[in-house]
XYZ file of C-alpha atoms in Angstrom:
624
model
C 63.110 -13.206 -20.517
C 62.901 -16.425 -22.524
C 66.218 -17.972 -23.534
C 66.649 -19.810 -26.828
C 69.579 -22.246 -26.879
C 70.625 -23.160 -30.399
C 73.322 -25.114 -32.243
C 73.583 -25.784 -35.972
C 75.435 -28.060 -38.356
C 76.130 -26.829 -41.877
C 77.330 -27.948 -45.306
C 79.658 -25.881 -47.470
C 82.404 -26.393 -50.024
C 84.363 -23.743 -48.113
C 85.958 -25.222 -44.985
C 85.186 -22.902 -42.064
C 88.592 -23.583 -40.525
C 90.316 -22.195 -43.642
C 87.984 -19.395 -44.655
C 86.148 -18.339 -41.478
C 82.430 -18.171 -40.762
C 81.583 -15.310 -43.139
C 83.067 -16.819 -46.309
C 81.875 -20.297 -45.277
C 78.282 -19.065 -45.256
C 78.677 -17.241 -48.590
C 79.547 -20.435 -50.465
C 76.963 -21.132 -53.215
C 76.441 -24.659 -51.832
C 76.006 -23.514 -48.219
C 73.019 -24.728 -46.241
C 72.101 -25.378 -42.633
C 71.716 -29.152 -42.370
C 70.099 -29.146 -38.955
C 69.419 -26.968 -35.946
C 69.009 -28.202 -32.377
C 67.174 -25.795 -30.094
C 65.417 -25.474 -26.760
C 63.600 -22.777 -24.824
C 64.721 -22.379 -21.208
C 64.397 -25.803 -19.522
C 62.269 -27.280 -22.287
C 63.094 -30.334 -24.395
C 65.759 -30.116 -27.073
C 64.345 -30.420 -30.557
C 66.168 -31.007 -33.831
C 64.926 -29.514 -37.098
C 66.238 -30.518 -40.524
C 63.650 -28.842 -42.746
C 65.061 -25.517 -44.054
C 61.800 -23.625 -43.602
C 61.322 -24.881 -40.040
C 64.931 -23.992 -39.245
C 64.330 -20.423 -40.399
C 61.127 -20.358 -38.326
C 62.510 -21.519 -34.970
C 60.307 -19.760 -32.391
C 62.050 -16.710 -30.964
C 64.931 -16.665 -33.442
C 63.985 -13.216 -34.738
C 62.259 -11.935 -31.600
C 64.362 -9.160 -29.976
C 62.710 -10.007 -26.658
C 64.208 -13.521 -26.680
C 67.765 -14.067 -25.465
C 69.672 -16.254 -27.941
C 72.569 -18.378 -26.632
C 75.125 -20.313 -28.690
C 78.706 -21.456 -28.236
C 80.788 -19.255 -30.563
C 77.612 -17.384 -31.453
C 79.231 -15.589 -34.403
C 78.981 -18.798 -36.402
C 75.270 -19.301 -35.723
C 74.467 -15.619 -36.178
C 76.270 -15.343 -39.544
C 74.921 -18.647 -40.855
C 71.326 -17.816 -39.876
C 71.761 -14.432 -41.583
C 72.599 -16.161 -44.866
C 69.828 -18.749 -44.468
C 67.332 -15.916 -43.925
C 68.369 -14.296 -47.202
C 70.238 -11.317 -45.773
C 72.787 -9.848 -48.237
C 76.529 -10.003 -47.716
C 77.496 -7.372 -45.146
C 74.201 -7.500 -43.242
C 73.885 -9.793 -40.229
C 71.576 -10.507 -37.316
C 72.020 -8.059 -34.440
C 74.692 -9.321 -31.996
C 72.917 -7.382 -29.234
C 70.382 -10.218 -29.007
C 72.964 -13.003 -28.623
C 74.897 -14.320 -25.641
C 77.861 -16.614 -26.081
C 78.978 -19.362 -23.706
C 82.430 -19.259 -25.307
C 82.747 -15.553 -24.517
C 81.526 -16.102 -20.948
C 84.076 -18.872 -20.502
C 86.956 -16.760 -21.825
C 85.993 -13.860 -19.556
C 86.084 -16.132 -16.507
C 89.382 -17.872 -17.206
C 87.926 -21.092 -18.613
C 88.757 -22.860 -21.896
C 87.021 -21.738 -25.066
C 86.525 -25.122 -26.726
C 83.180 -26.672 -25.755
C 84.544 -30.176 -25.204
C 87.354 -28.954 -22.934
C 85.058 -26.502 -21.165
C 82.567 -29.254 -20.343
C 85.367 -31.323 -18.805
C 86.707 -28.359 -16.821
C 83.239 -27.525 -15.430
C 82.312 -31.212 -15.035
C 79.052 -30.849 -16.950
C 77.532 -33.464 -19.228
C 80.352 -34.168 -21.688
C 80.180 -33.132 -25.310
C 79.732 -36.006 -27.758
C 83.150 -36.874 -29.204
C 81.755 -38.272 -32.481
C 81.537 -34.806 -34.014
C 84.652 -34.792 -36.213
C 83.764 -38.096 -37.878
C 80.171 -37.036 -38.560
C 81.139 -33.557 -39.758
C 83.546 -35.135 -42.256
C 80.700 -37.291 -43.569
C 77.909 -34.728 -43.883
C 79.367 -31.212 -43.645
C 82.061 -31.501 -46.295
C 81.959 -32.501 -49.988
C 82.414 -36.191 -50.694
C 85.006 -37.514 -53.112
C 82.705 -36.840 -56.050
C 82.355 -33.202 -54.963
C 78.739 -33.668 -53.907
C 76.966 -34.099 -50.587
C 76.255 -37.233 -48.585
C 72.492 -37.193 -48.033
C 70.710 -38.491 -44.916
C 69.330 -41.357 -47.014
C 72.868 -42.359 -48.033
C 73.942 -42.996 -44.434
C 70.785 -43.080 -42.286
C 72.429 -44.481 -39.144
C 75.187 -41.878 -39.150
C 72.588 -39.170 -39.839
C 70.701 -40.118 -36.673
C 74.018 -40.020 -34.817
C 74.606 -36.544 -36.222
C 71.244 -35.341 -34.957
C 71.981 -36.804 -31.506
C 75.378 -35.076 -31.554
C 73.767 -31.706 -32.355
C 71.145 -32.251 -29.634
C 73.849 -33.082 -27.076
C 75.712 -29.842 -27.833
C 72.616 -27.889 -26.803
C 72.275 -29.892 -23.586
C 75.925 -29.279 -22.703
C 75.756 -25.610 -23.639
C 72.641 -25.083 -21.541
C 74.318 -26.571 -18.469
C 77.333 -24.339 -19.003
C 75.132 -21.259 -19.383
C 73.439 -22.066 -16.073
C 76.850 -22.296 -14.384
C 78.533 -19.275 -15.960
C 75.634 -17.049 -16.957
C 76.106 -14.063 -19.289
C 79.354 -12.100 -19.272
C 79.489 -10.919 -15.648
C 80.724 -7.347 -16.241
C 78.117 -5.171 -17.996
C 80.603 -2.905 -19.855
C 82.191 -6.071 -21.237
C 78.828 -7.206 -22.565
C 78.523 -3.887 -24.374
C 82.098 -4.154 -25.676
C 81.476 -7.648 -27.047
C 78.540 -6.325 -29.078
C 80.740 -3.534 -30.491
C 83.468 -6.094 -31.211
C 81.017 -8.194 -33.221
C 79.912 -5.168 -35.221
C 83.545 -4.331 -35.999
C 84.083 -7.915 -37.177
C 80.869 -7.752 -39.224
C 82.058 -4.537 -40.924
C 85.504 -5.841 -41.861
C 88.451 -4.314 -43.708
C 88.337 -3.443 -47.415
C 90.930 -5.478 -49.348
C 92.608 -4.580 -52.625
C 91.819 -7.915 -54.299
C 93.790 -7.284 -57.532
C 96.873 -6.340 -55.511
C 96.548 -9.457 -53.340
C 96.222 -11.703 -56.399
C 99.255 -10.212 -58.090
C 101.246 -10.467 -54.851
C 100.395 -14.168 -54.496
C 101.520 -14.763 -58.078
C 104.757 -12.822 -57.515
C 105.386 -14.843 -54.374
C 104.932 -18.098 -56.280
C 107.334 -16.981 -59.005
C 109.885 -15.866 -56.414
C 109.597 -19.173 -54.565
C 110.211 -21.233 -57.705
C 113.242 -19.138 -58.597
C 114.634 -19.351 -55.073
C 114.143 -23.116 -54.942
C 115.940 -23.662 -58.249
C 118.840 -21.469 -57.151
C 119.064 -23.272 -53.805
C 119.177 -26.627 -55.562
C 122.024 -25.351 -57.727
C 123.932 -23.862 -54.764
C 123.475 -26.672 -52.257
C 122.817 -29.813 -54.280
C 119.896 -30.819 -52.021
C 116.883 -32.467 -53.634
C 114.263 -30.455 -51.728
C 115.175 -26.971 -50.448
C 111.954 -26.935 -48.375
C 113.123 -29.972 -46.420
C 114.348 -28.927 -42.974
C 116.565 -32.049 -42.484
C 118.194 -31.735 -45.933
C 118.932 -28.030 -45.610
C 120.142 -28.368 -42.020
C 122.512 -31.220 -42.948
C 123.969 -29.127 -45.782
C 124.363 -26.065 -43.563
C 126.013 -28.018 -40.734
C 128.461 -29.412 -43.254
C 129.460 -25.820 -44.034
C 129.526 -24.169 -40.600
C 129.302 -27.012 -38.082
C 126.482 -28.371 -35.946
C 127.320 -26.071 -33.035
C 126.905 -22.922 -35.128
C 123.735 -24.225 -36.816
C 121.728 -26.349 -34.344
C 118.517 -25.543 -36.246
C 117.040 -23.351 -38.989
C 115.067 -20.943 -36.849
C 114.795 -17.291 -37.832
C 117.132 -16.338 -34.979
C 119.798 -18.874 -35.976
C 119.756 -17.791 -39.615
C 119.994 -14.110 -38.596
C 122.979 -14.830 -36.316
C 124.776 -16.767 -39.048
C 124.293 -13.955 -41.569
C 126.085 -11.635 -39.150
C 128.953 -14.083 -38.746
C 132.293 -12.703 -40.005
C 134.070 -14.779 -42.616
C 130.965 -16.592 -43.854
C 131.534 -17.643 -47.465
C 129.299 -16.101 -50.137
C 127.679 -19.403 -51.172
C 126.475 -20.085 -47.632
C 125.433 -16.457 -47.164
C 123.386 -16.494 -50.383
C 121.763 -19.827 -49.499
C 120.757 -18.527 -46.073
C 119.225 -15.397 -47.581
C 117.252 -17.476 -50.086
C 116.132 -19.789 -47.317
C 114.995 -16.804 -45.234
C 113.031 -15.363 -48.130
C 111.325 -18.719 -48.752
C 110.240 -18.750 -45.108
C 108.769 -15.238 -45.259
C 105.036 -15.188 -44.581
C 104.146 -12.192 -46.775
C 102.739 -14.193 -49.696
C 100.832 -16.375 -47.229
C 99.135 -13.281 -45.803
C 97.887 -12.300 -49.265
C 96.711 -15.846 -49.931
C 94.831 -16.004 -46.615
C 93.154 -12.680 -47.390
C 91.962 -13.955 -50.775
C 90.548 -17.116 -49.196
C 88.646 -15.269 -46.490
C 87.526 -12.007 -48.092
C 83.782 -11.748 -48.766
C 82.139 -11.055 -52.122
C 82.062 -7.326 -51.308
C 85.898 -7.333 -50.924
C 85.749 -7.024 -47.131
C 87.780 -9.200 -44.800
C 85.654 -10.045 -41.763
C 85.994 -11.903 -38.480
C 89.692 -11.210 -37.905
C 89.530 -10.186 -34.228
C 89.129 -12.682 -31.385
C 87.560 -11.061 -28.332
C 89.320 -11.991 -25.072
C 91.744 -14.193 -26.987
C 94.416 -13.681 -24.323
C 94.022 -14.347 -20.607
C 94.314 -10.621 -19.898
C 91.304 -9.896 -22.120
C 93.365 -8.597 -25.014
C 92.257 -9.421 -28.530
C 94.157 -11.909 -30.624
C 94.074 -12.307 -34.365
C 92.654 -15.055 -36.522
C 92.708 -15.723 -40.236
C 95.142 -13.234 -41.769
C 96.422 -12.396 -38.263
C 96.316 -8.604 -38.479
C 98.010 -8.530 -35.053
C 101.091 -10.105 -36.620
C 101.754 -8.270 -39.880
C 105.315 -7.752 -41.198
C 106.987 -4.668 -39.742
C 108.748 -3.730 -42.977
C 107.416 -0.569 -44.642
C 108.305 1.852 -47.422
C 110.238 4.625 -45.696
C 112.576 7.487 -46.518
C 114.498 9.992 -44.423
C 112.804 13.324 -43.879
C 115.521 15.892 -44.738
C 114.058 18.406 -42.274
C 113.995 16.130 -39.218
C 116.253 13.226 -40.145
C 113.467 10.822 -39.099
C 112.093 7.940 -41.148
C 108.733 8.758 -42.758
C 106.438 6.837 -45.071
C 107.562 6.847 -48.708
C 104.390 7.139 -50.783
C 106.345 7.188 -54.052
C 108.125 3.905 -53.301
C 104.815 2.308 -52.290
C 103.038 3.430 -55.464
C 106.008 2.300 -57.579
C 105.946 -1.190 -56.053
C 102.181 -1.449 -56.647
C 102.621 -0.240 -60.245
C 105.387 -2.819 -60.835
C 103.012 -5.569 -59.727
C 100.233 -4.156 -61.901
C 102.533 -4.172 -64.960
C 103.597 -7.728 -64.217
C 107.141 -6.793 -63.276
C 106.926 -8.758 -60.035
C 108.326 -7.869 -56.610
C 111.048 -9.279 -54.423
C 110.310 -10.786 -51.011
C 111.079 -7.575 -49.131
C 108.704 -5.517 -51.260
C 105.966 -8.114 -50.742
C 106.447 -7.789 -46.993
C 106.164 -4.023 -47.262
C 102.949 -4.324 -49.301
C 101.006 -6.472 -46.804
C 99.578 -3.463 -44.953
C 99.047 -1.648 -48.266
C 96.566 -4.386 -49.192
C 93.988 -2.796 -46.845
C 92.177 0.132 -48.437
C 90.929 3.239 -46.638
C 90.742 6.101 -46.313
C 91.811 5.411 -42.728
C 92.334 7.394 -39.599
C 94.946 5.509 -37.572
C 95.455 6.472 -33.925
C 97.987 4.789 -31.652
C 98.287 5.137 -27.879
C 101.658 6.522 -26.792
C 103.693 4.317 -24.411
C 100.451 3.015 -22.921
C 101.997 0.149 -20.944
C 104.712 2.358 -19.427
C 102.000 4.809 -18.359
C 99.755 2.121 -16.890
C 102.453 0.314 -14.870
C 103.574 3.663 -13.426
C 99.947 4.487 -12.555
C 99.226 1.113 -10.942
C 102.445 1.249 -8.899
C 102.167 4.994 -8.170
C 105.625 5.698 -9.602
C 105.112 9.460 -9.283
C 108.205 10.735 -11.093
C 107.213 8.780 -14.221
C 103.596 9.928 -14.016
C 104.750 13.523 -13.708
C 106.962 13.121 -16.769
C 104.031 11.769 -18.776
C 101.678 14.531 -17.589
C 104.186 17.198 -18.614
C 104.724 15.463 -21.969
C 108.400 14.893 -21.306
C 110.342 12.147 -23.079
C 110.093 9.133 -20.742
C 113.133 7.487 -22.325
C 115.309 10.534 -21.695
C 113.926 10.897 -18.163
C 114.642 7.233 -17.437
C 118.192 7.456 -18.809
C 118.892 10.488 -16.624
C 117.595 8.776 -13.477
C 119.659 5.677 -14.244
C 122.845 7.644 -14.957
C 125.706 8.028 -12.505
C 128.413 10.721 -12.364
C 130.800 8.358 -14.128
C 128.347 6.799 -16.601
C 125.798 8.823 -18.528
C 123.158 6.809 -20.373
C 121.696 7.717 -23.760
C 118.027 7.992 -24.719
C 118.267 4.690 -26.623
C 119.535 2.947 -23.478
C 116.686 4.486 -21.511
C 114.205 3.265 -24.120
C 115.522 -0.296 -24.030
C 115.342 -0.267 -20.228
C 111.728 0.992 -20.204
C 110.623 -1.622 -22.724
C 112.546 -4.534 -21.196
C 112.517 -4.120 -17.427
C 109.040 -3.018 -16.342
C 107.914 -6.548 -15.469
C 110.906 -7.813 -13.484
C 112.945 -8.504 -16.604
C 116.696 -9.003 -16.451
C 119.705 -9.409 -18.716
C 117.874 -11.704 -21.159
C 115.046 -9.212 -21.507
C 117.534 -6.449 -22.297
C 119.192 -8.568 -24.971
C 115.838 -9.378 -26.577
C 115.272 -5.631 -26.909
C 118.651 -5.187 -28.574
C 120.836 -4.111 -25.653
C 124.561 -4.687 -26.118
C 127.295 -5.335 -23.565
C 128.586 -8.013 -21.241
C 126.285 -9.760 -18.790
C 127.843 -7.777 -15.946
C 127.259 -4.477 -17.766
C 123.665 -5.337 -18.513
C 123.056 -6.543 -14.975
C 124.261 -3.166 -13.766
C 121.635 -1.536 -15.996
C 118.998 -3.770 -14.400
C 119.949 -2.618 -10.914
C 120.083 1.008 -12.043
C 116.583 0.807 -13.555
C 115.171 -0.816 -10.432
C 116.836 1.794 -8.272
C 115.191 4.492 -10.379
C 111.744 2.851 -10.153
C 111.331 1.710 -6.519
C 107.514 1.914 -6.536
C 107.242 -0.431 -9.527
C 109.661 -2.908 -7.939
C 107.618 -2.756 -4.723
C 104.425 -3.331 -6.732
C 105.822 -6.621 -8.099
C 106.558 -7.818 -4.577
C 103.234 -6.753 -3.057
C 101.290 -8.257 -5.934
C 102.992 -11.640 -5.572
C 102.228 -11.745 -1.831
C 98.614 -10.690 -2.409
C 98.208 -13.322 -5.130
C 98.840 -16.037 -2.573
C 96.930 -14.612 0.374
C 94.567 -12.008 -1.058
C 94.840 -8.293 -0.453
C 94.072 -4.747 -1.540
C 96.861 -2.956 -3.417
C 94.982 0.274 -4.007
C 94.082 0.318 -7.676
C 93.916 -3.473 -7.928
C 92.652 -6.016 -5.442
C 93.222 -9.771 -5.201
C 90.376 -11.973 -3.997
C 91.118 -15.460 -2.720
C 88.364 -17.985 -3.496
C 89.638 -21.406 -2.448
C 92.186 -22.446 -5.065
C 91.131 -19.650 -7.398
C 92.347 -16.056 -7.458
C 90.593 -13.053 -8.924
C 92.399 -9.799 -9.650
C 89.863 -6.976 -9.611
C 90.994 -4.296 -12.049
C 90.275 -0.557 -11.709
C 87.537 -0.912 -14.350
C 85.757 -3.521 -12.228
C 86.624 -6.303 -14.662
C 88.183 -9.406 -13.184
C 91.127 -11.563 -14.203
C 90.514 -15.110 -12.999
C 93.218 -17.681 -12.265
C 92.075 -21.234 -11.520
C 93.841 -23.904 -9.487
C 96.454 -21.640 -7.901
C 99.070 -23.439 -5.824
C 102.699 -23.007 -4.822
C 105.646 -25.192 -3.989
C 109.247 -24.750 -2.903
C 111.917 -25.502 -5.494
C 115.691 -25.427 -5.546
C 117.169 -22.778 -7.880
C 120.615 -21.364 -8.541
C 119.691 -18.609 -6.070
C 118.640 -21.038 -3.350
C 115.295 -22.419 -2.268
C 112.388 -20.350 -3.572
C 108.628 -20.591 -3.652
C 107.106 -20.876 -7.119
C 103.477 -20.055 -7.911
C 101.417 -21.997 -10.448
C 97.899 -21.928 -11.899
C 95.939 -23.950 -14.433
C 96.193 -22.232 -17.794
C 93.133 -23.369 -19.717
C 94.386 -21.832 -22.945
C 96.762 -24.802 -22.953
C 94.395 -27.506 -21.773
C 94.761 -26.759 -18.068
C 98.535 -27.112 -18.015
C 100.264 -25.959 -14.847
C 101.856 -22.588 -15.631
C 104.168 -20.687 -13.334
C 103.848 -16.996 -12.531
C 105.434 -14.393 -10.261
C 105.093 -10.781 -9.243
C 106.562 -9.287 -12.408
C 104.419 -11.411 -14.702
C 101.303 -10.644 -12.671
C 102.155 -6.942 -12.950
C 102.418 -7.428 -16.722
C 99.005 -9.142 -16.731
C 97.450 -6.246 -14.807
C 99.128 -3.625 -16.992
C 98.090 -5.198 -20.271
C 94.578 -5.780 -18.939
C 94.186 -2.122 -17.927
C 95.600 -0.933 -21.275
C 93.101 -3.217 -22.969
C 90.244 -1.767 -20.895
C 91.287 1.756 -21.937
C 91.181 0.622 -25.574
C 87.867 -1.173 -25.060
C 86.138 1.903 -23.691
C 87.529 3.959 -26.577
C 86.106 1.474 -29.098
C 82.661 1.815 -27.530
C 82.901 5.629 -27.524
C 83.970 5.661 -31.169
C 81.134 3.326 -32.118
C 78.544 5.348 -30.215
C 79.772 8.535 -31.906
C 79.165 6.987 -35.322
C 82.764 6.332 -36.342
C 83.300 3.266 -38.553
C 85.911 1.269 -36.647
C 87.157 -1.521 -38.911
C 90.006 -2.935 -36.850
C 92.543 -2.495 -34.096
C 96.037 -3.860 -33.635
C 97.413 -3.956 -30.094
C 97.108 -0.292 -28.998
C 96.223 1.106 -32.417
C 92.756 1.732 -33.871
C 91.745 1.871 -37.549
C 88.716 3.974 -38.437
C 87.333 4.468 -41.931
C 87.371 8.193 -42.625
C 89.719 11.131 -42.220
C 88.572 12.944 -39.067
C 91.834 12.526 -37.157
C 91.097 15.168 -34.532
C 87.720 13.688 -33.557
C 89.095 10.146 -33.292
C 92.118 11.295 -31.261
C 89.866 13.202 -28.853
C 87.716 10.135 -28.145
C 90.729 7.825 -27.893
C 92.589 9.829 -25.230
C 89.533 10.510 -23.065
C 90.270 8.919 -19.674
C 87.656 6.469 -18.367
C 85.895 7.433 -15.136
C 87.714 4.675 -13.271
C 91.156 5.871 -14.477
C 91.549 9.104 -12.543
C 95.151 10.272 -12.718
C 96.157 7.979 -15.597
C 97.886 10.156 -18.221
C 96.676 8.959 -21.638
C 98.083 10.267 -24.914
C 97.794 9.236 -28.518
C 98.712 10.426 -31.970
C 96.941 9.860 -35.248
C 97.210 10.402 -38.971
C 95.184 9.682 -42.090
C 96.166 7.497 -45.039
C 94.635 5.922 -48.129
C 96.193 2.510 -47.492
C 96.908 1.084 -44.082
C 100.385 1.779 -42.750
C 102.220 2.531 -39.553
C 103.133 6.125 -38.671
C-alpha cells in the first residue's frame, strides 16, 4: 500500500490553541497556506496553490495510507478546504498518526521532543516565529502575504518540508499503532470527537454574562472589605490575609488552604466573607461556559474534547472545555422514600429560567449548570466500582471477586473483614479504605479521601485493610520485583528489553516504560531501592515508581481497555456515542437497556472479571 506523508500550515483568525482544530477550520478567513507531502520514499514536495493542495495525489484515495502528526488537524482542515459542510469530515479510517503511535509506545507526543527522543532528524525550531508571521492576523487584522516577506516565506516552506522528513523517519521507526484493536479504537475515538456534544448556546452566553456580573460585584466588595487595590492579585490578598490570621495559618491561597481556614473556629466574619468571595472568584464555572462558546462549531456542537491515550496508561484526557474535570456540584434533593440524594429537575429548570429572565445566578448555581449546558437526550451509563473489581481480578483476591459476582456491597464486605471483636467498622469506613488503599496507600491517602482520626488510628486501618486483602498486597510486591527483572504474574506479564520495560496487559496491549533504572536511597525506614523511568509526558524527567503505583497503572489500563471495547461495540451497534468521562459513557438517545447490555459485556480476554454498570436517561447531562 502506498503511504502519503503530509503536513500543512494554515491561516485563520481563530487561534487553534484557543479554539481547537474544528473551530479553527470554520473561520471565514481560514485557508491552507501550504502542504508538504511525499509518497513512500519519494521526494518531499511543497504546494502553495489551493487547487493543487486539494488535488494532492492519493489524498482522497481509500487505497492510500495517509500519515500525519496529530492527523486530526490535517483531516479536519482538508475537509474544510474540500468544501465539506460542518459536521462532515474525511474518514479517519484512512489516516495513521505518528503522534498516536508515539503515545501508545510510551514516547512524547510533541514532534520536536519525539524527534529528540528517537534521535531522528530534528524538527526545525523556526516554526513558532514563522507561524506568528504567516498563520496569524497581522496588526492591521489582515494577512502577511508571501510577497510581503519572501525570505521568511521560503523559510516557512522549508520548515513545512522538514516536518514531513522528520515524520517519515518516525513512522519508519514506530510504524502504525502496534495493537490492532487499538487501531480500531482510535478510529472510533475520532468519530466520537467528530460528532461532538450539543451545547445550549443561549444558556452558555447568559452564564458567562452572569459570571462577569458576579465577578465585578465580588471584586468591589473585596476592595471594600480588605482595602487592597486589586483583589485578583495573589500577593496583595495573601498579605492582607496573613495580617488577619498569620503567615503560618495562611502560607498560600490554594483551594485547600482557603477551605481549611473557613472551617477554623473563631474566624471573624470579615475574613470569612472575604475568603468566600475569593473562592467564588476562583471558581472555574464561568470559564467552562466561555471555553465552550469559543470552541463550539456553527451547528452548536462541541468537538475534539477527548485526547486518545492522553495518560501513560492509555486513558483519555480532556482538552478544551475539559469534560473530564467538570464541577461536581449538582441540583439535588432528598428522596423521601429512600433518603438518598436525587437529581432535582425543578431546581435545575428554575435556575435556567432565572438566567433566561436576566435574574442572574450565584457562583454555586453556575457550577451546577455546567453539565446542564450539554443537551441530549442522553443515555448515561457508568461502570460500578470498576477499579476495585479490576485490582481484585488481577491479584486474584477471591473473596472480593465473589462479593462482586454475588452483587454484595463491597464497602460493607470490606468493613466486616477489617473489623475486630472490639472495633466494628462502618460502611463509610470500608468505602474510604477501598478507595484509598488499593494501590499501597497509607495514612495520607486515607486523609485525602476524608478519613478522620489520629495517625495511629488511621495506620491501624491501613494494616487492617492489608490484612483483609493479602492477595492484592502480594500483587504489589510481585509486580515490583517483575518490573526490575521481568516475569509472568498470570494475567499480566513484564518483559525486560534492555533499559525498557513492557507490561503486557490481558487485552494484549502493552504499557511501555523507557529508561528504567534503580538506585539505593536512605529513607526514614532505612536503606531502600527506588525505581525510576523516563516519563516523556514531562520531557523525559526521571519519575519514581513502585509496586503499588504499577498496580494502579495496570488497573487503570485494564479498566480503560474494558471501556475501549465497549465504545467499539456501541459504535458498531449504531449507537451515537458523543463522549465519555472516566468510566462513564454518554450516548445520544434513550435506549438505556441496550447501552447497559453492551457496556457490561465482558471482553473475551477478561474471563472471570465481574463487570457491572448502571444507566439512566436525561434531557441534559448530569450525574446519577
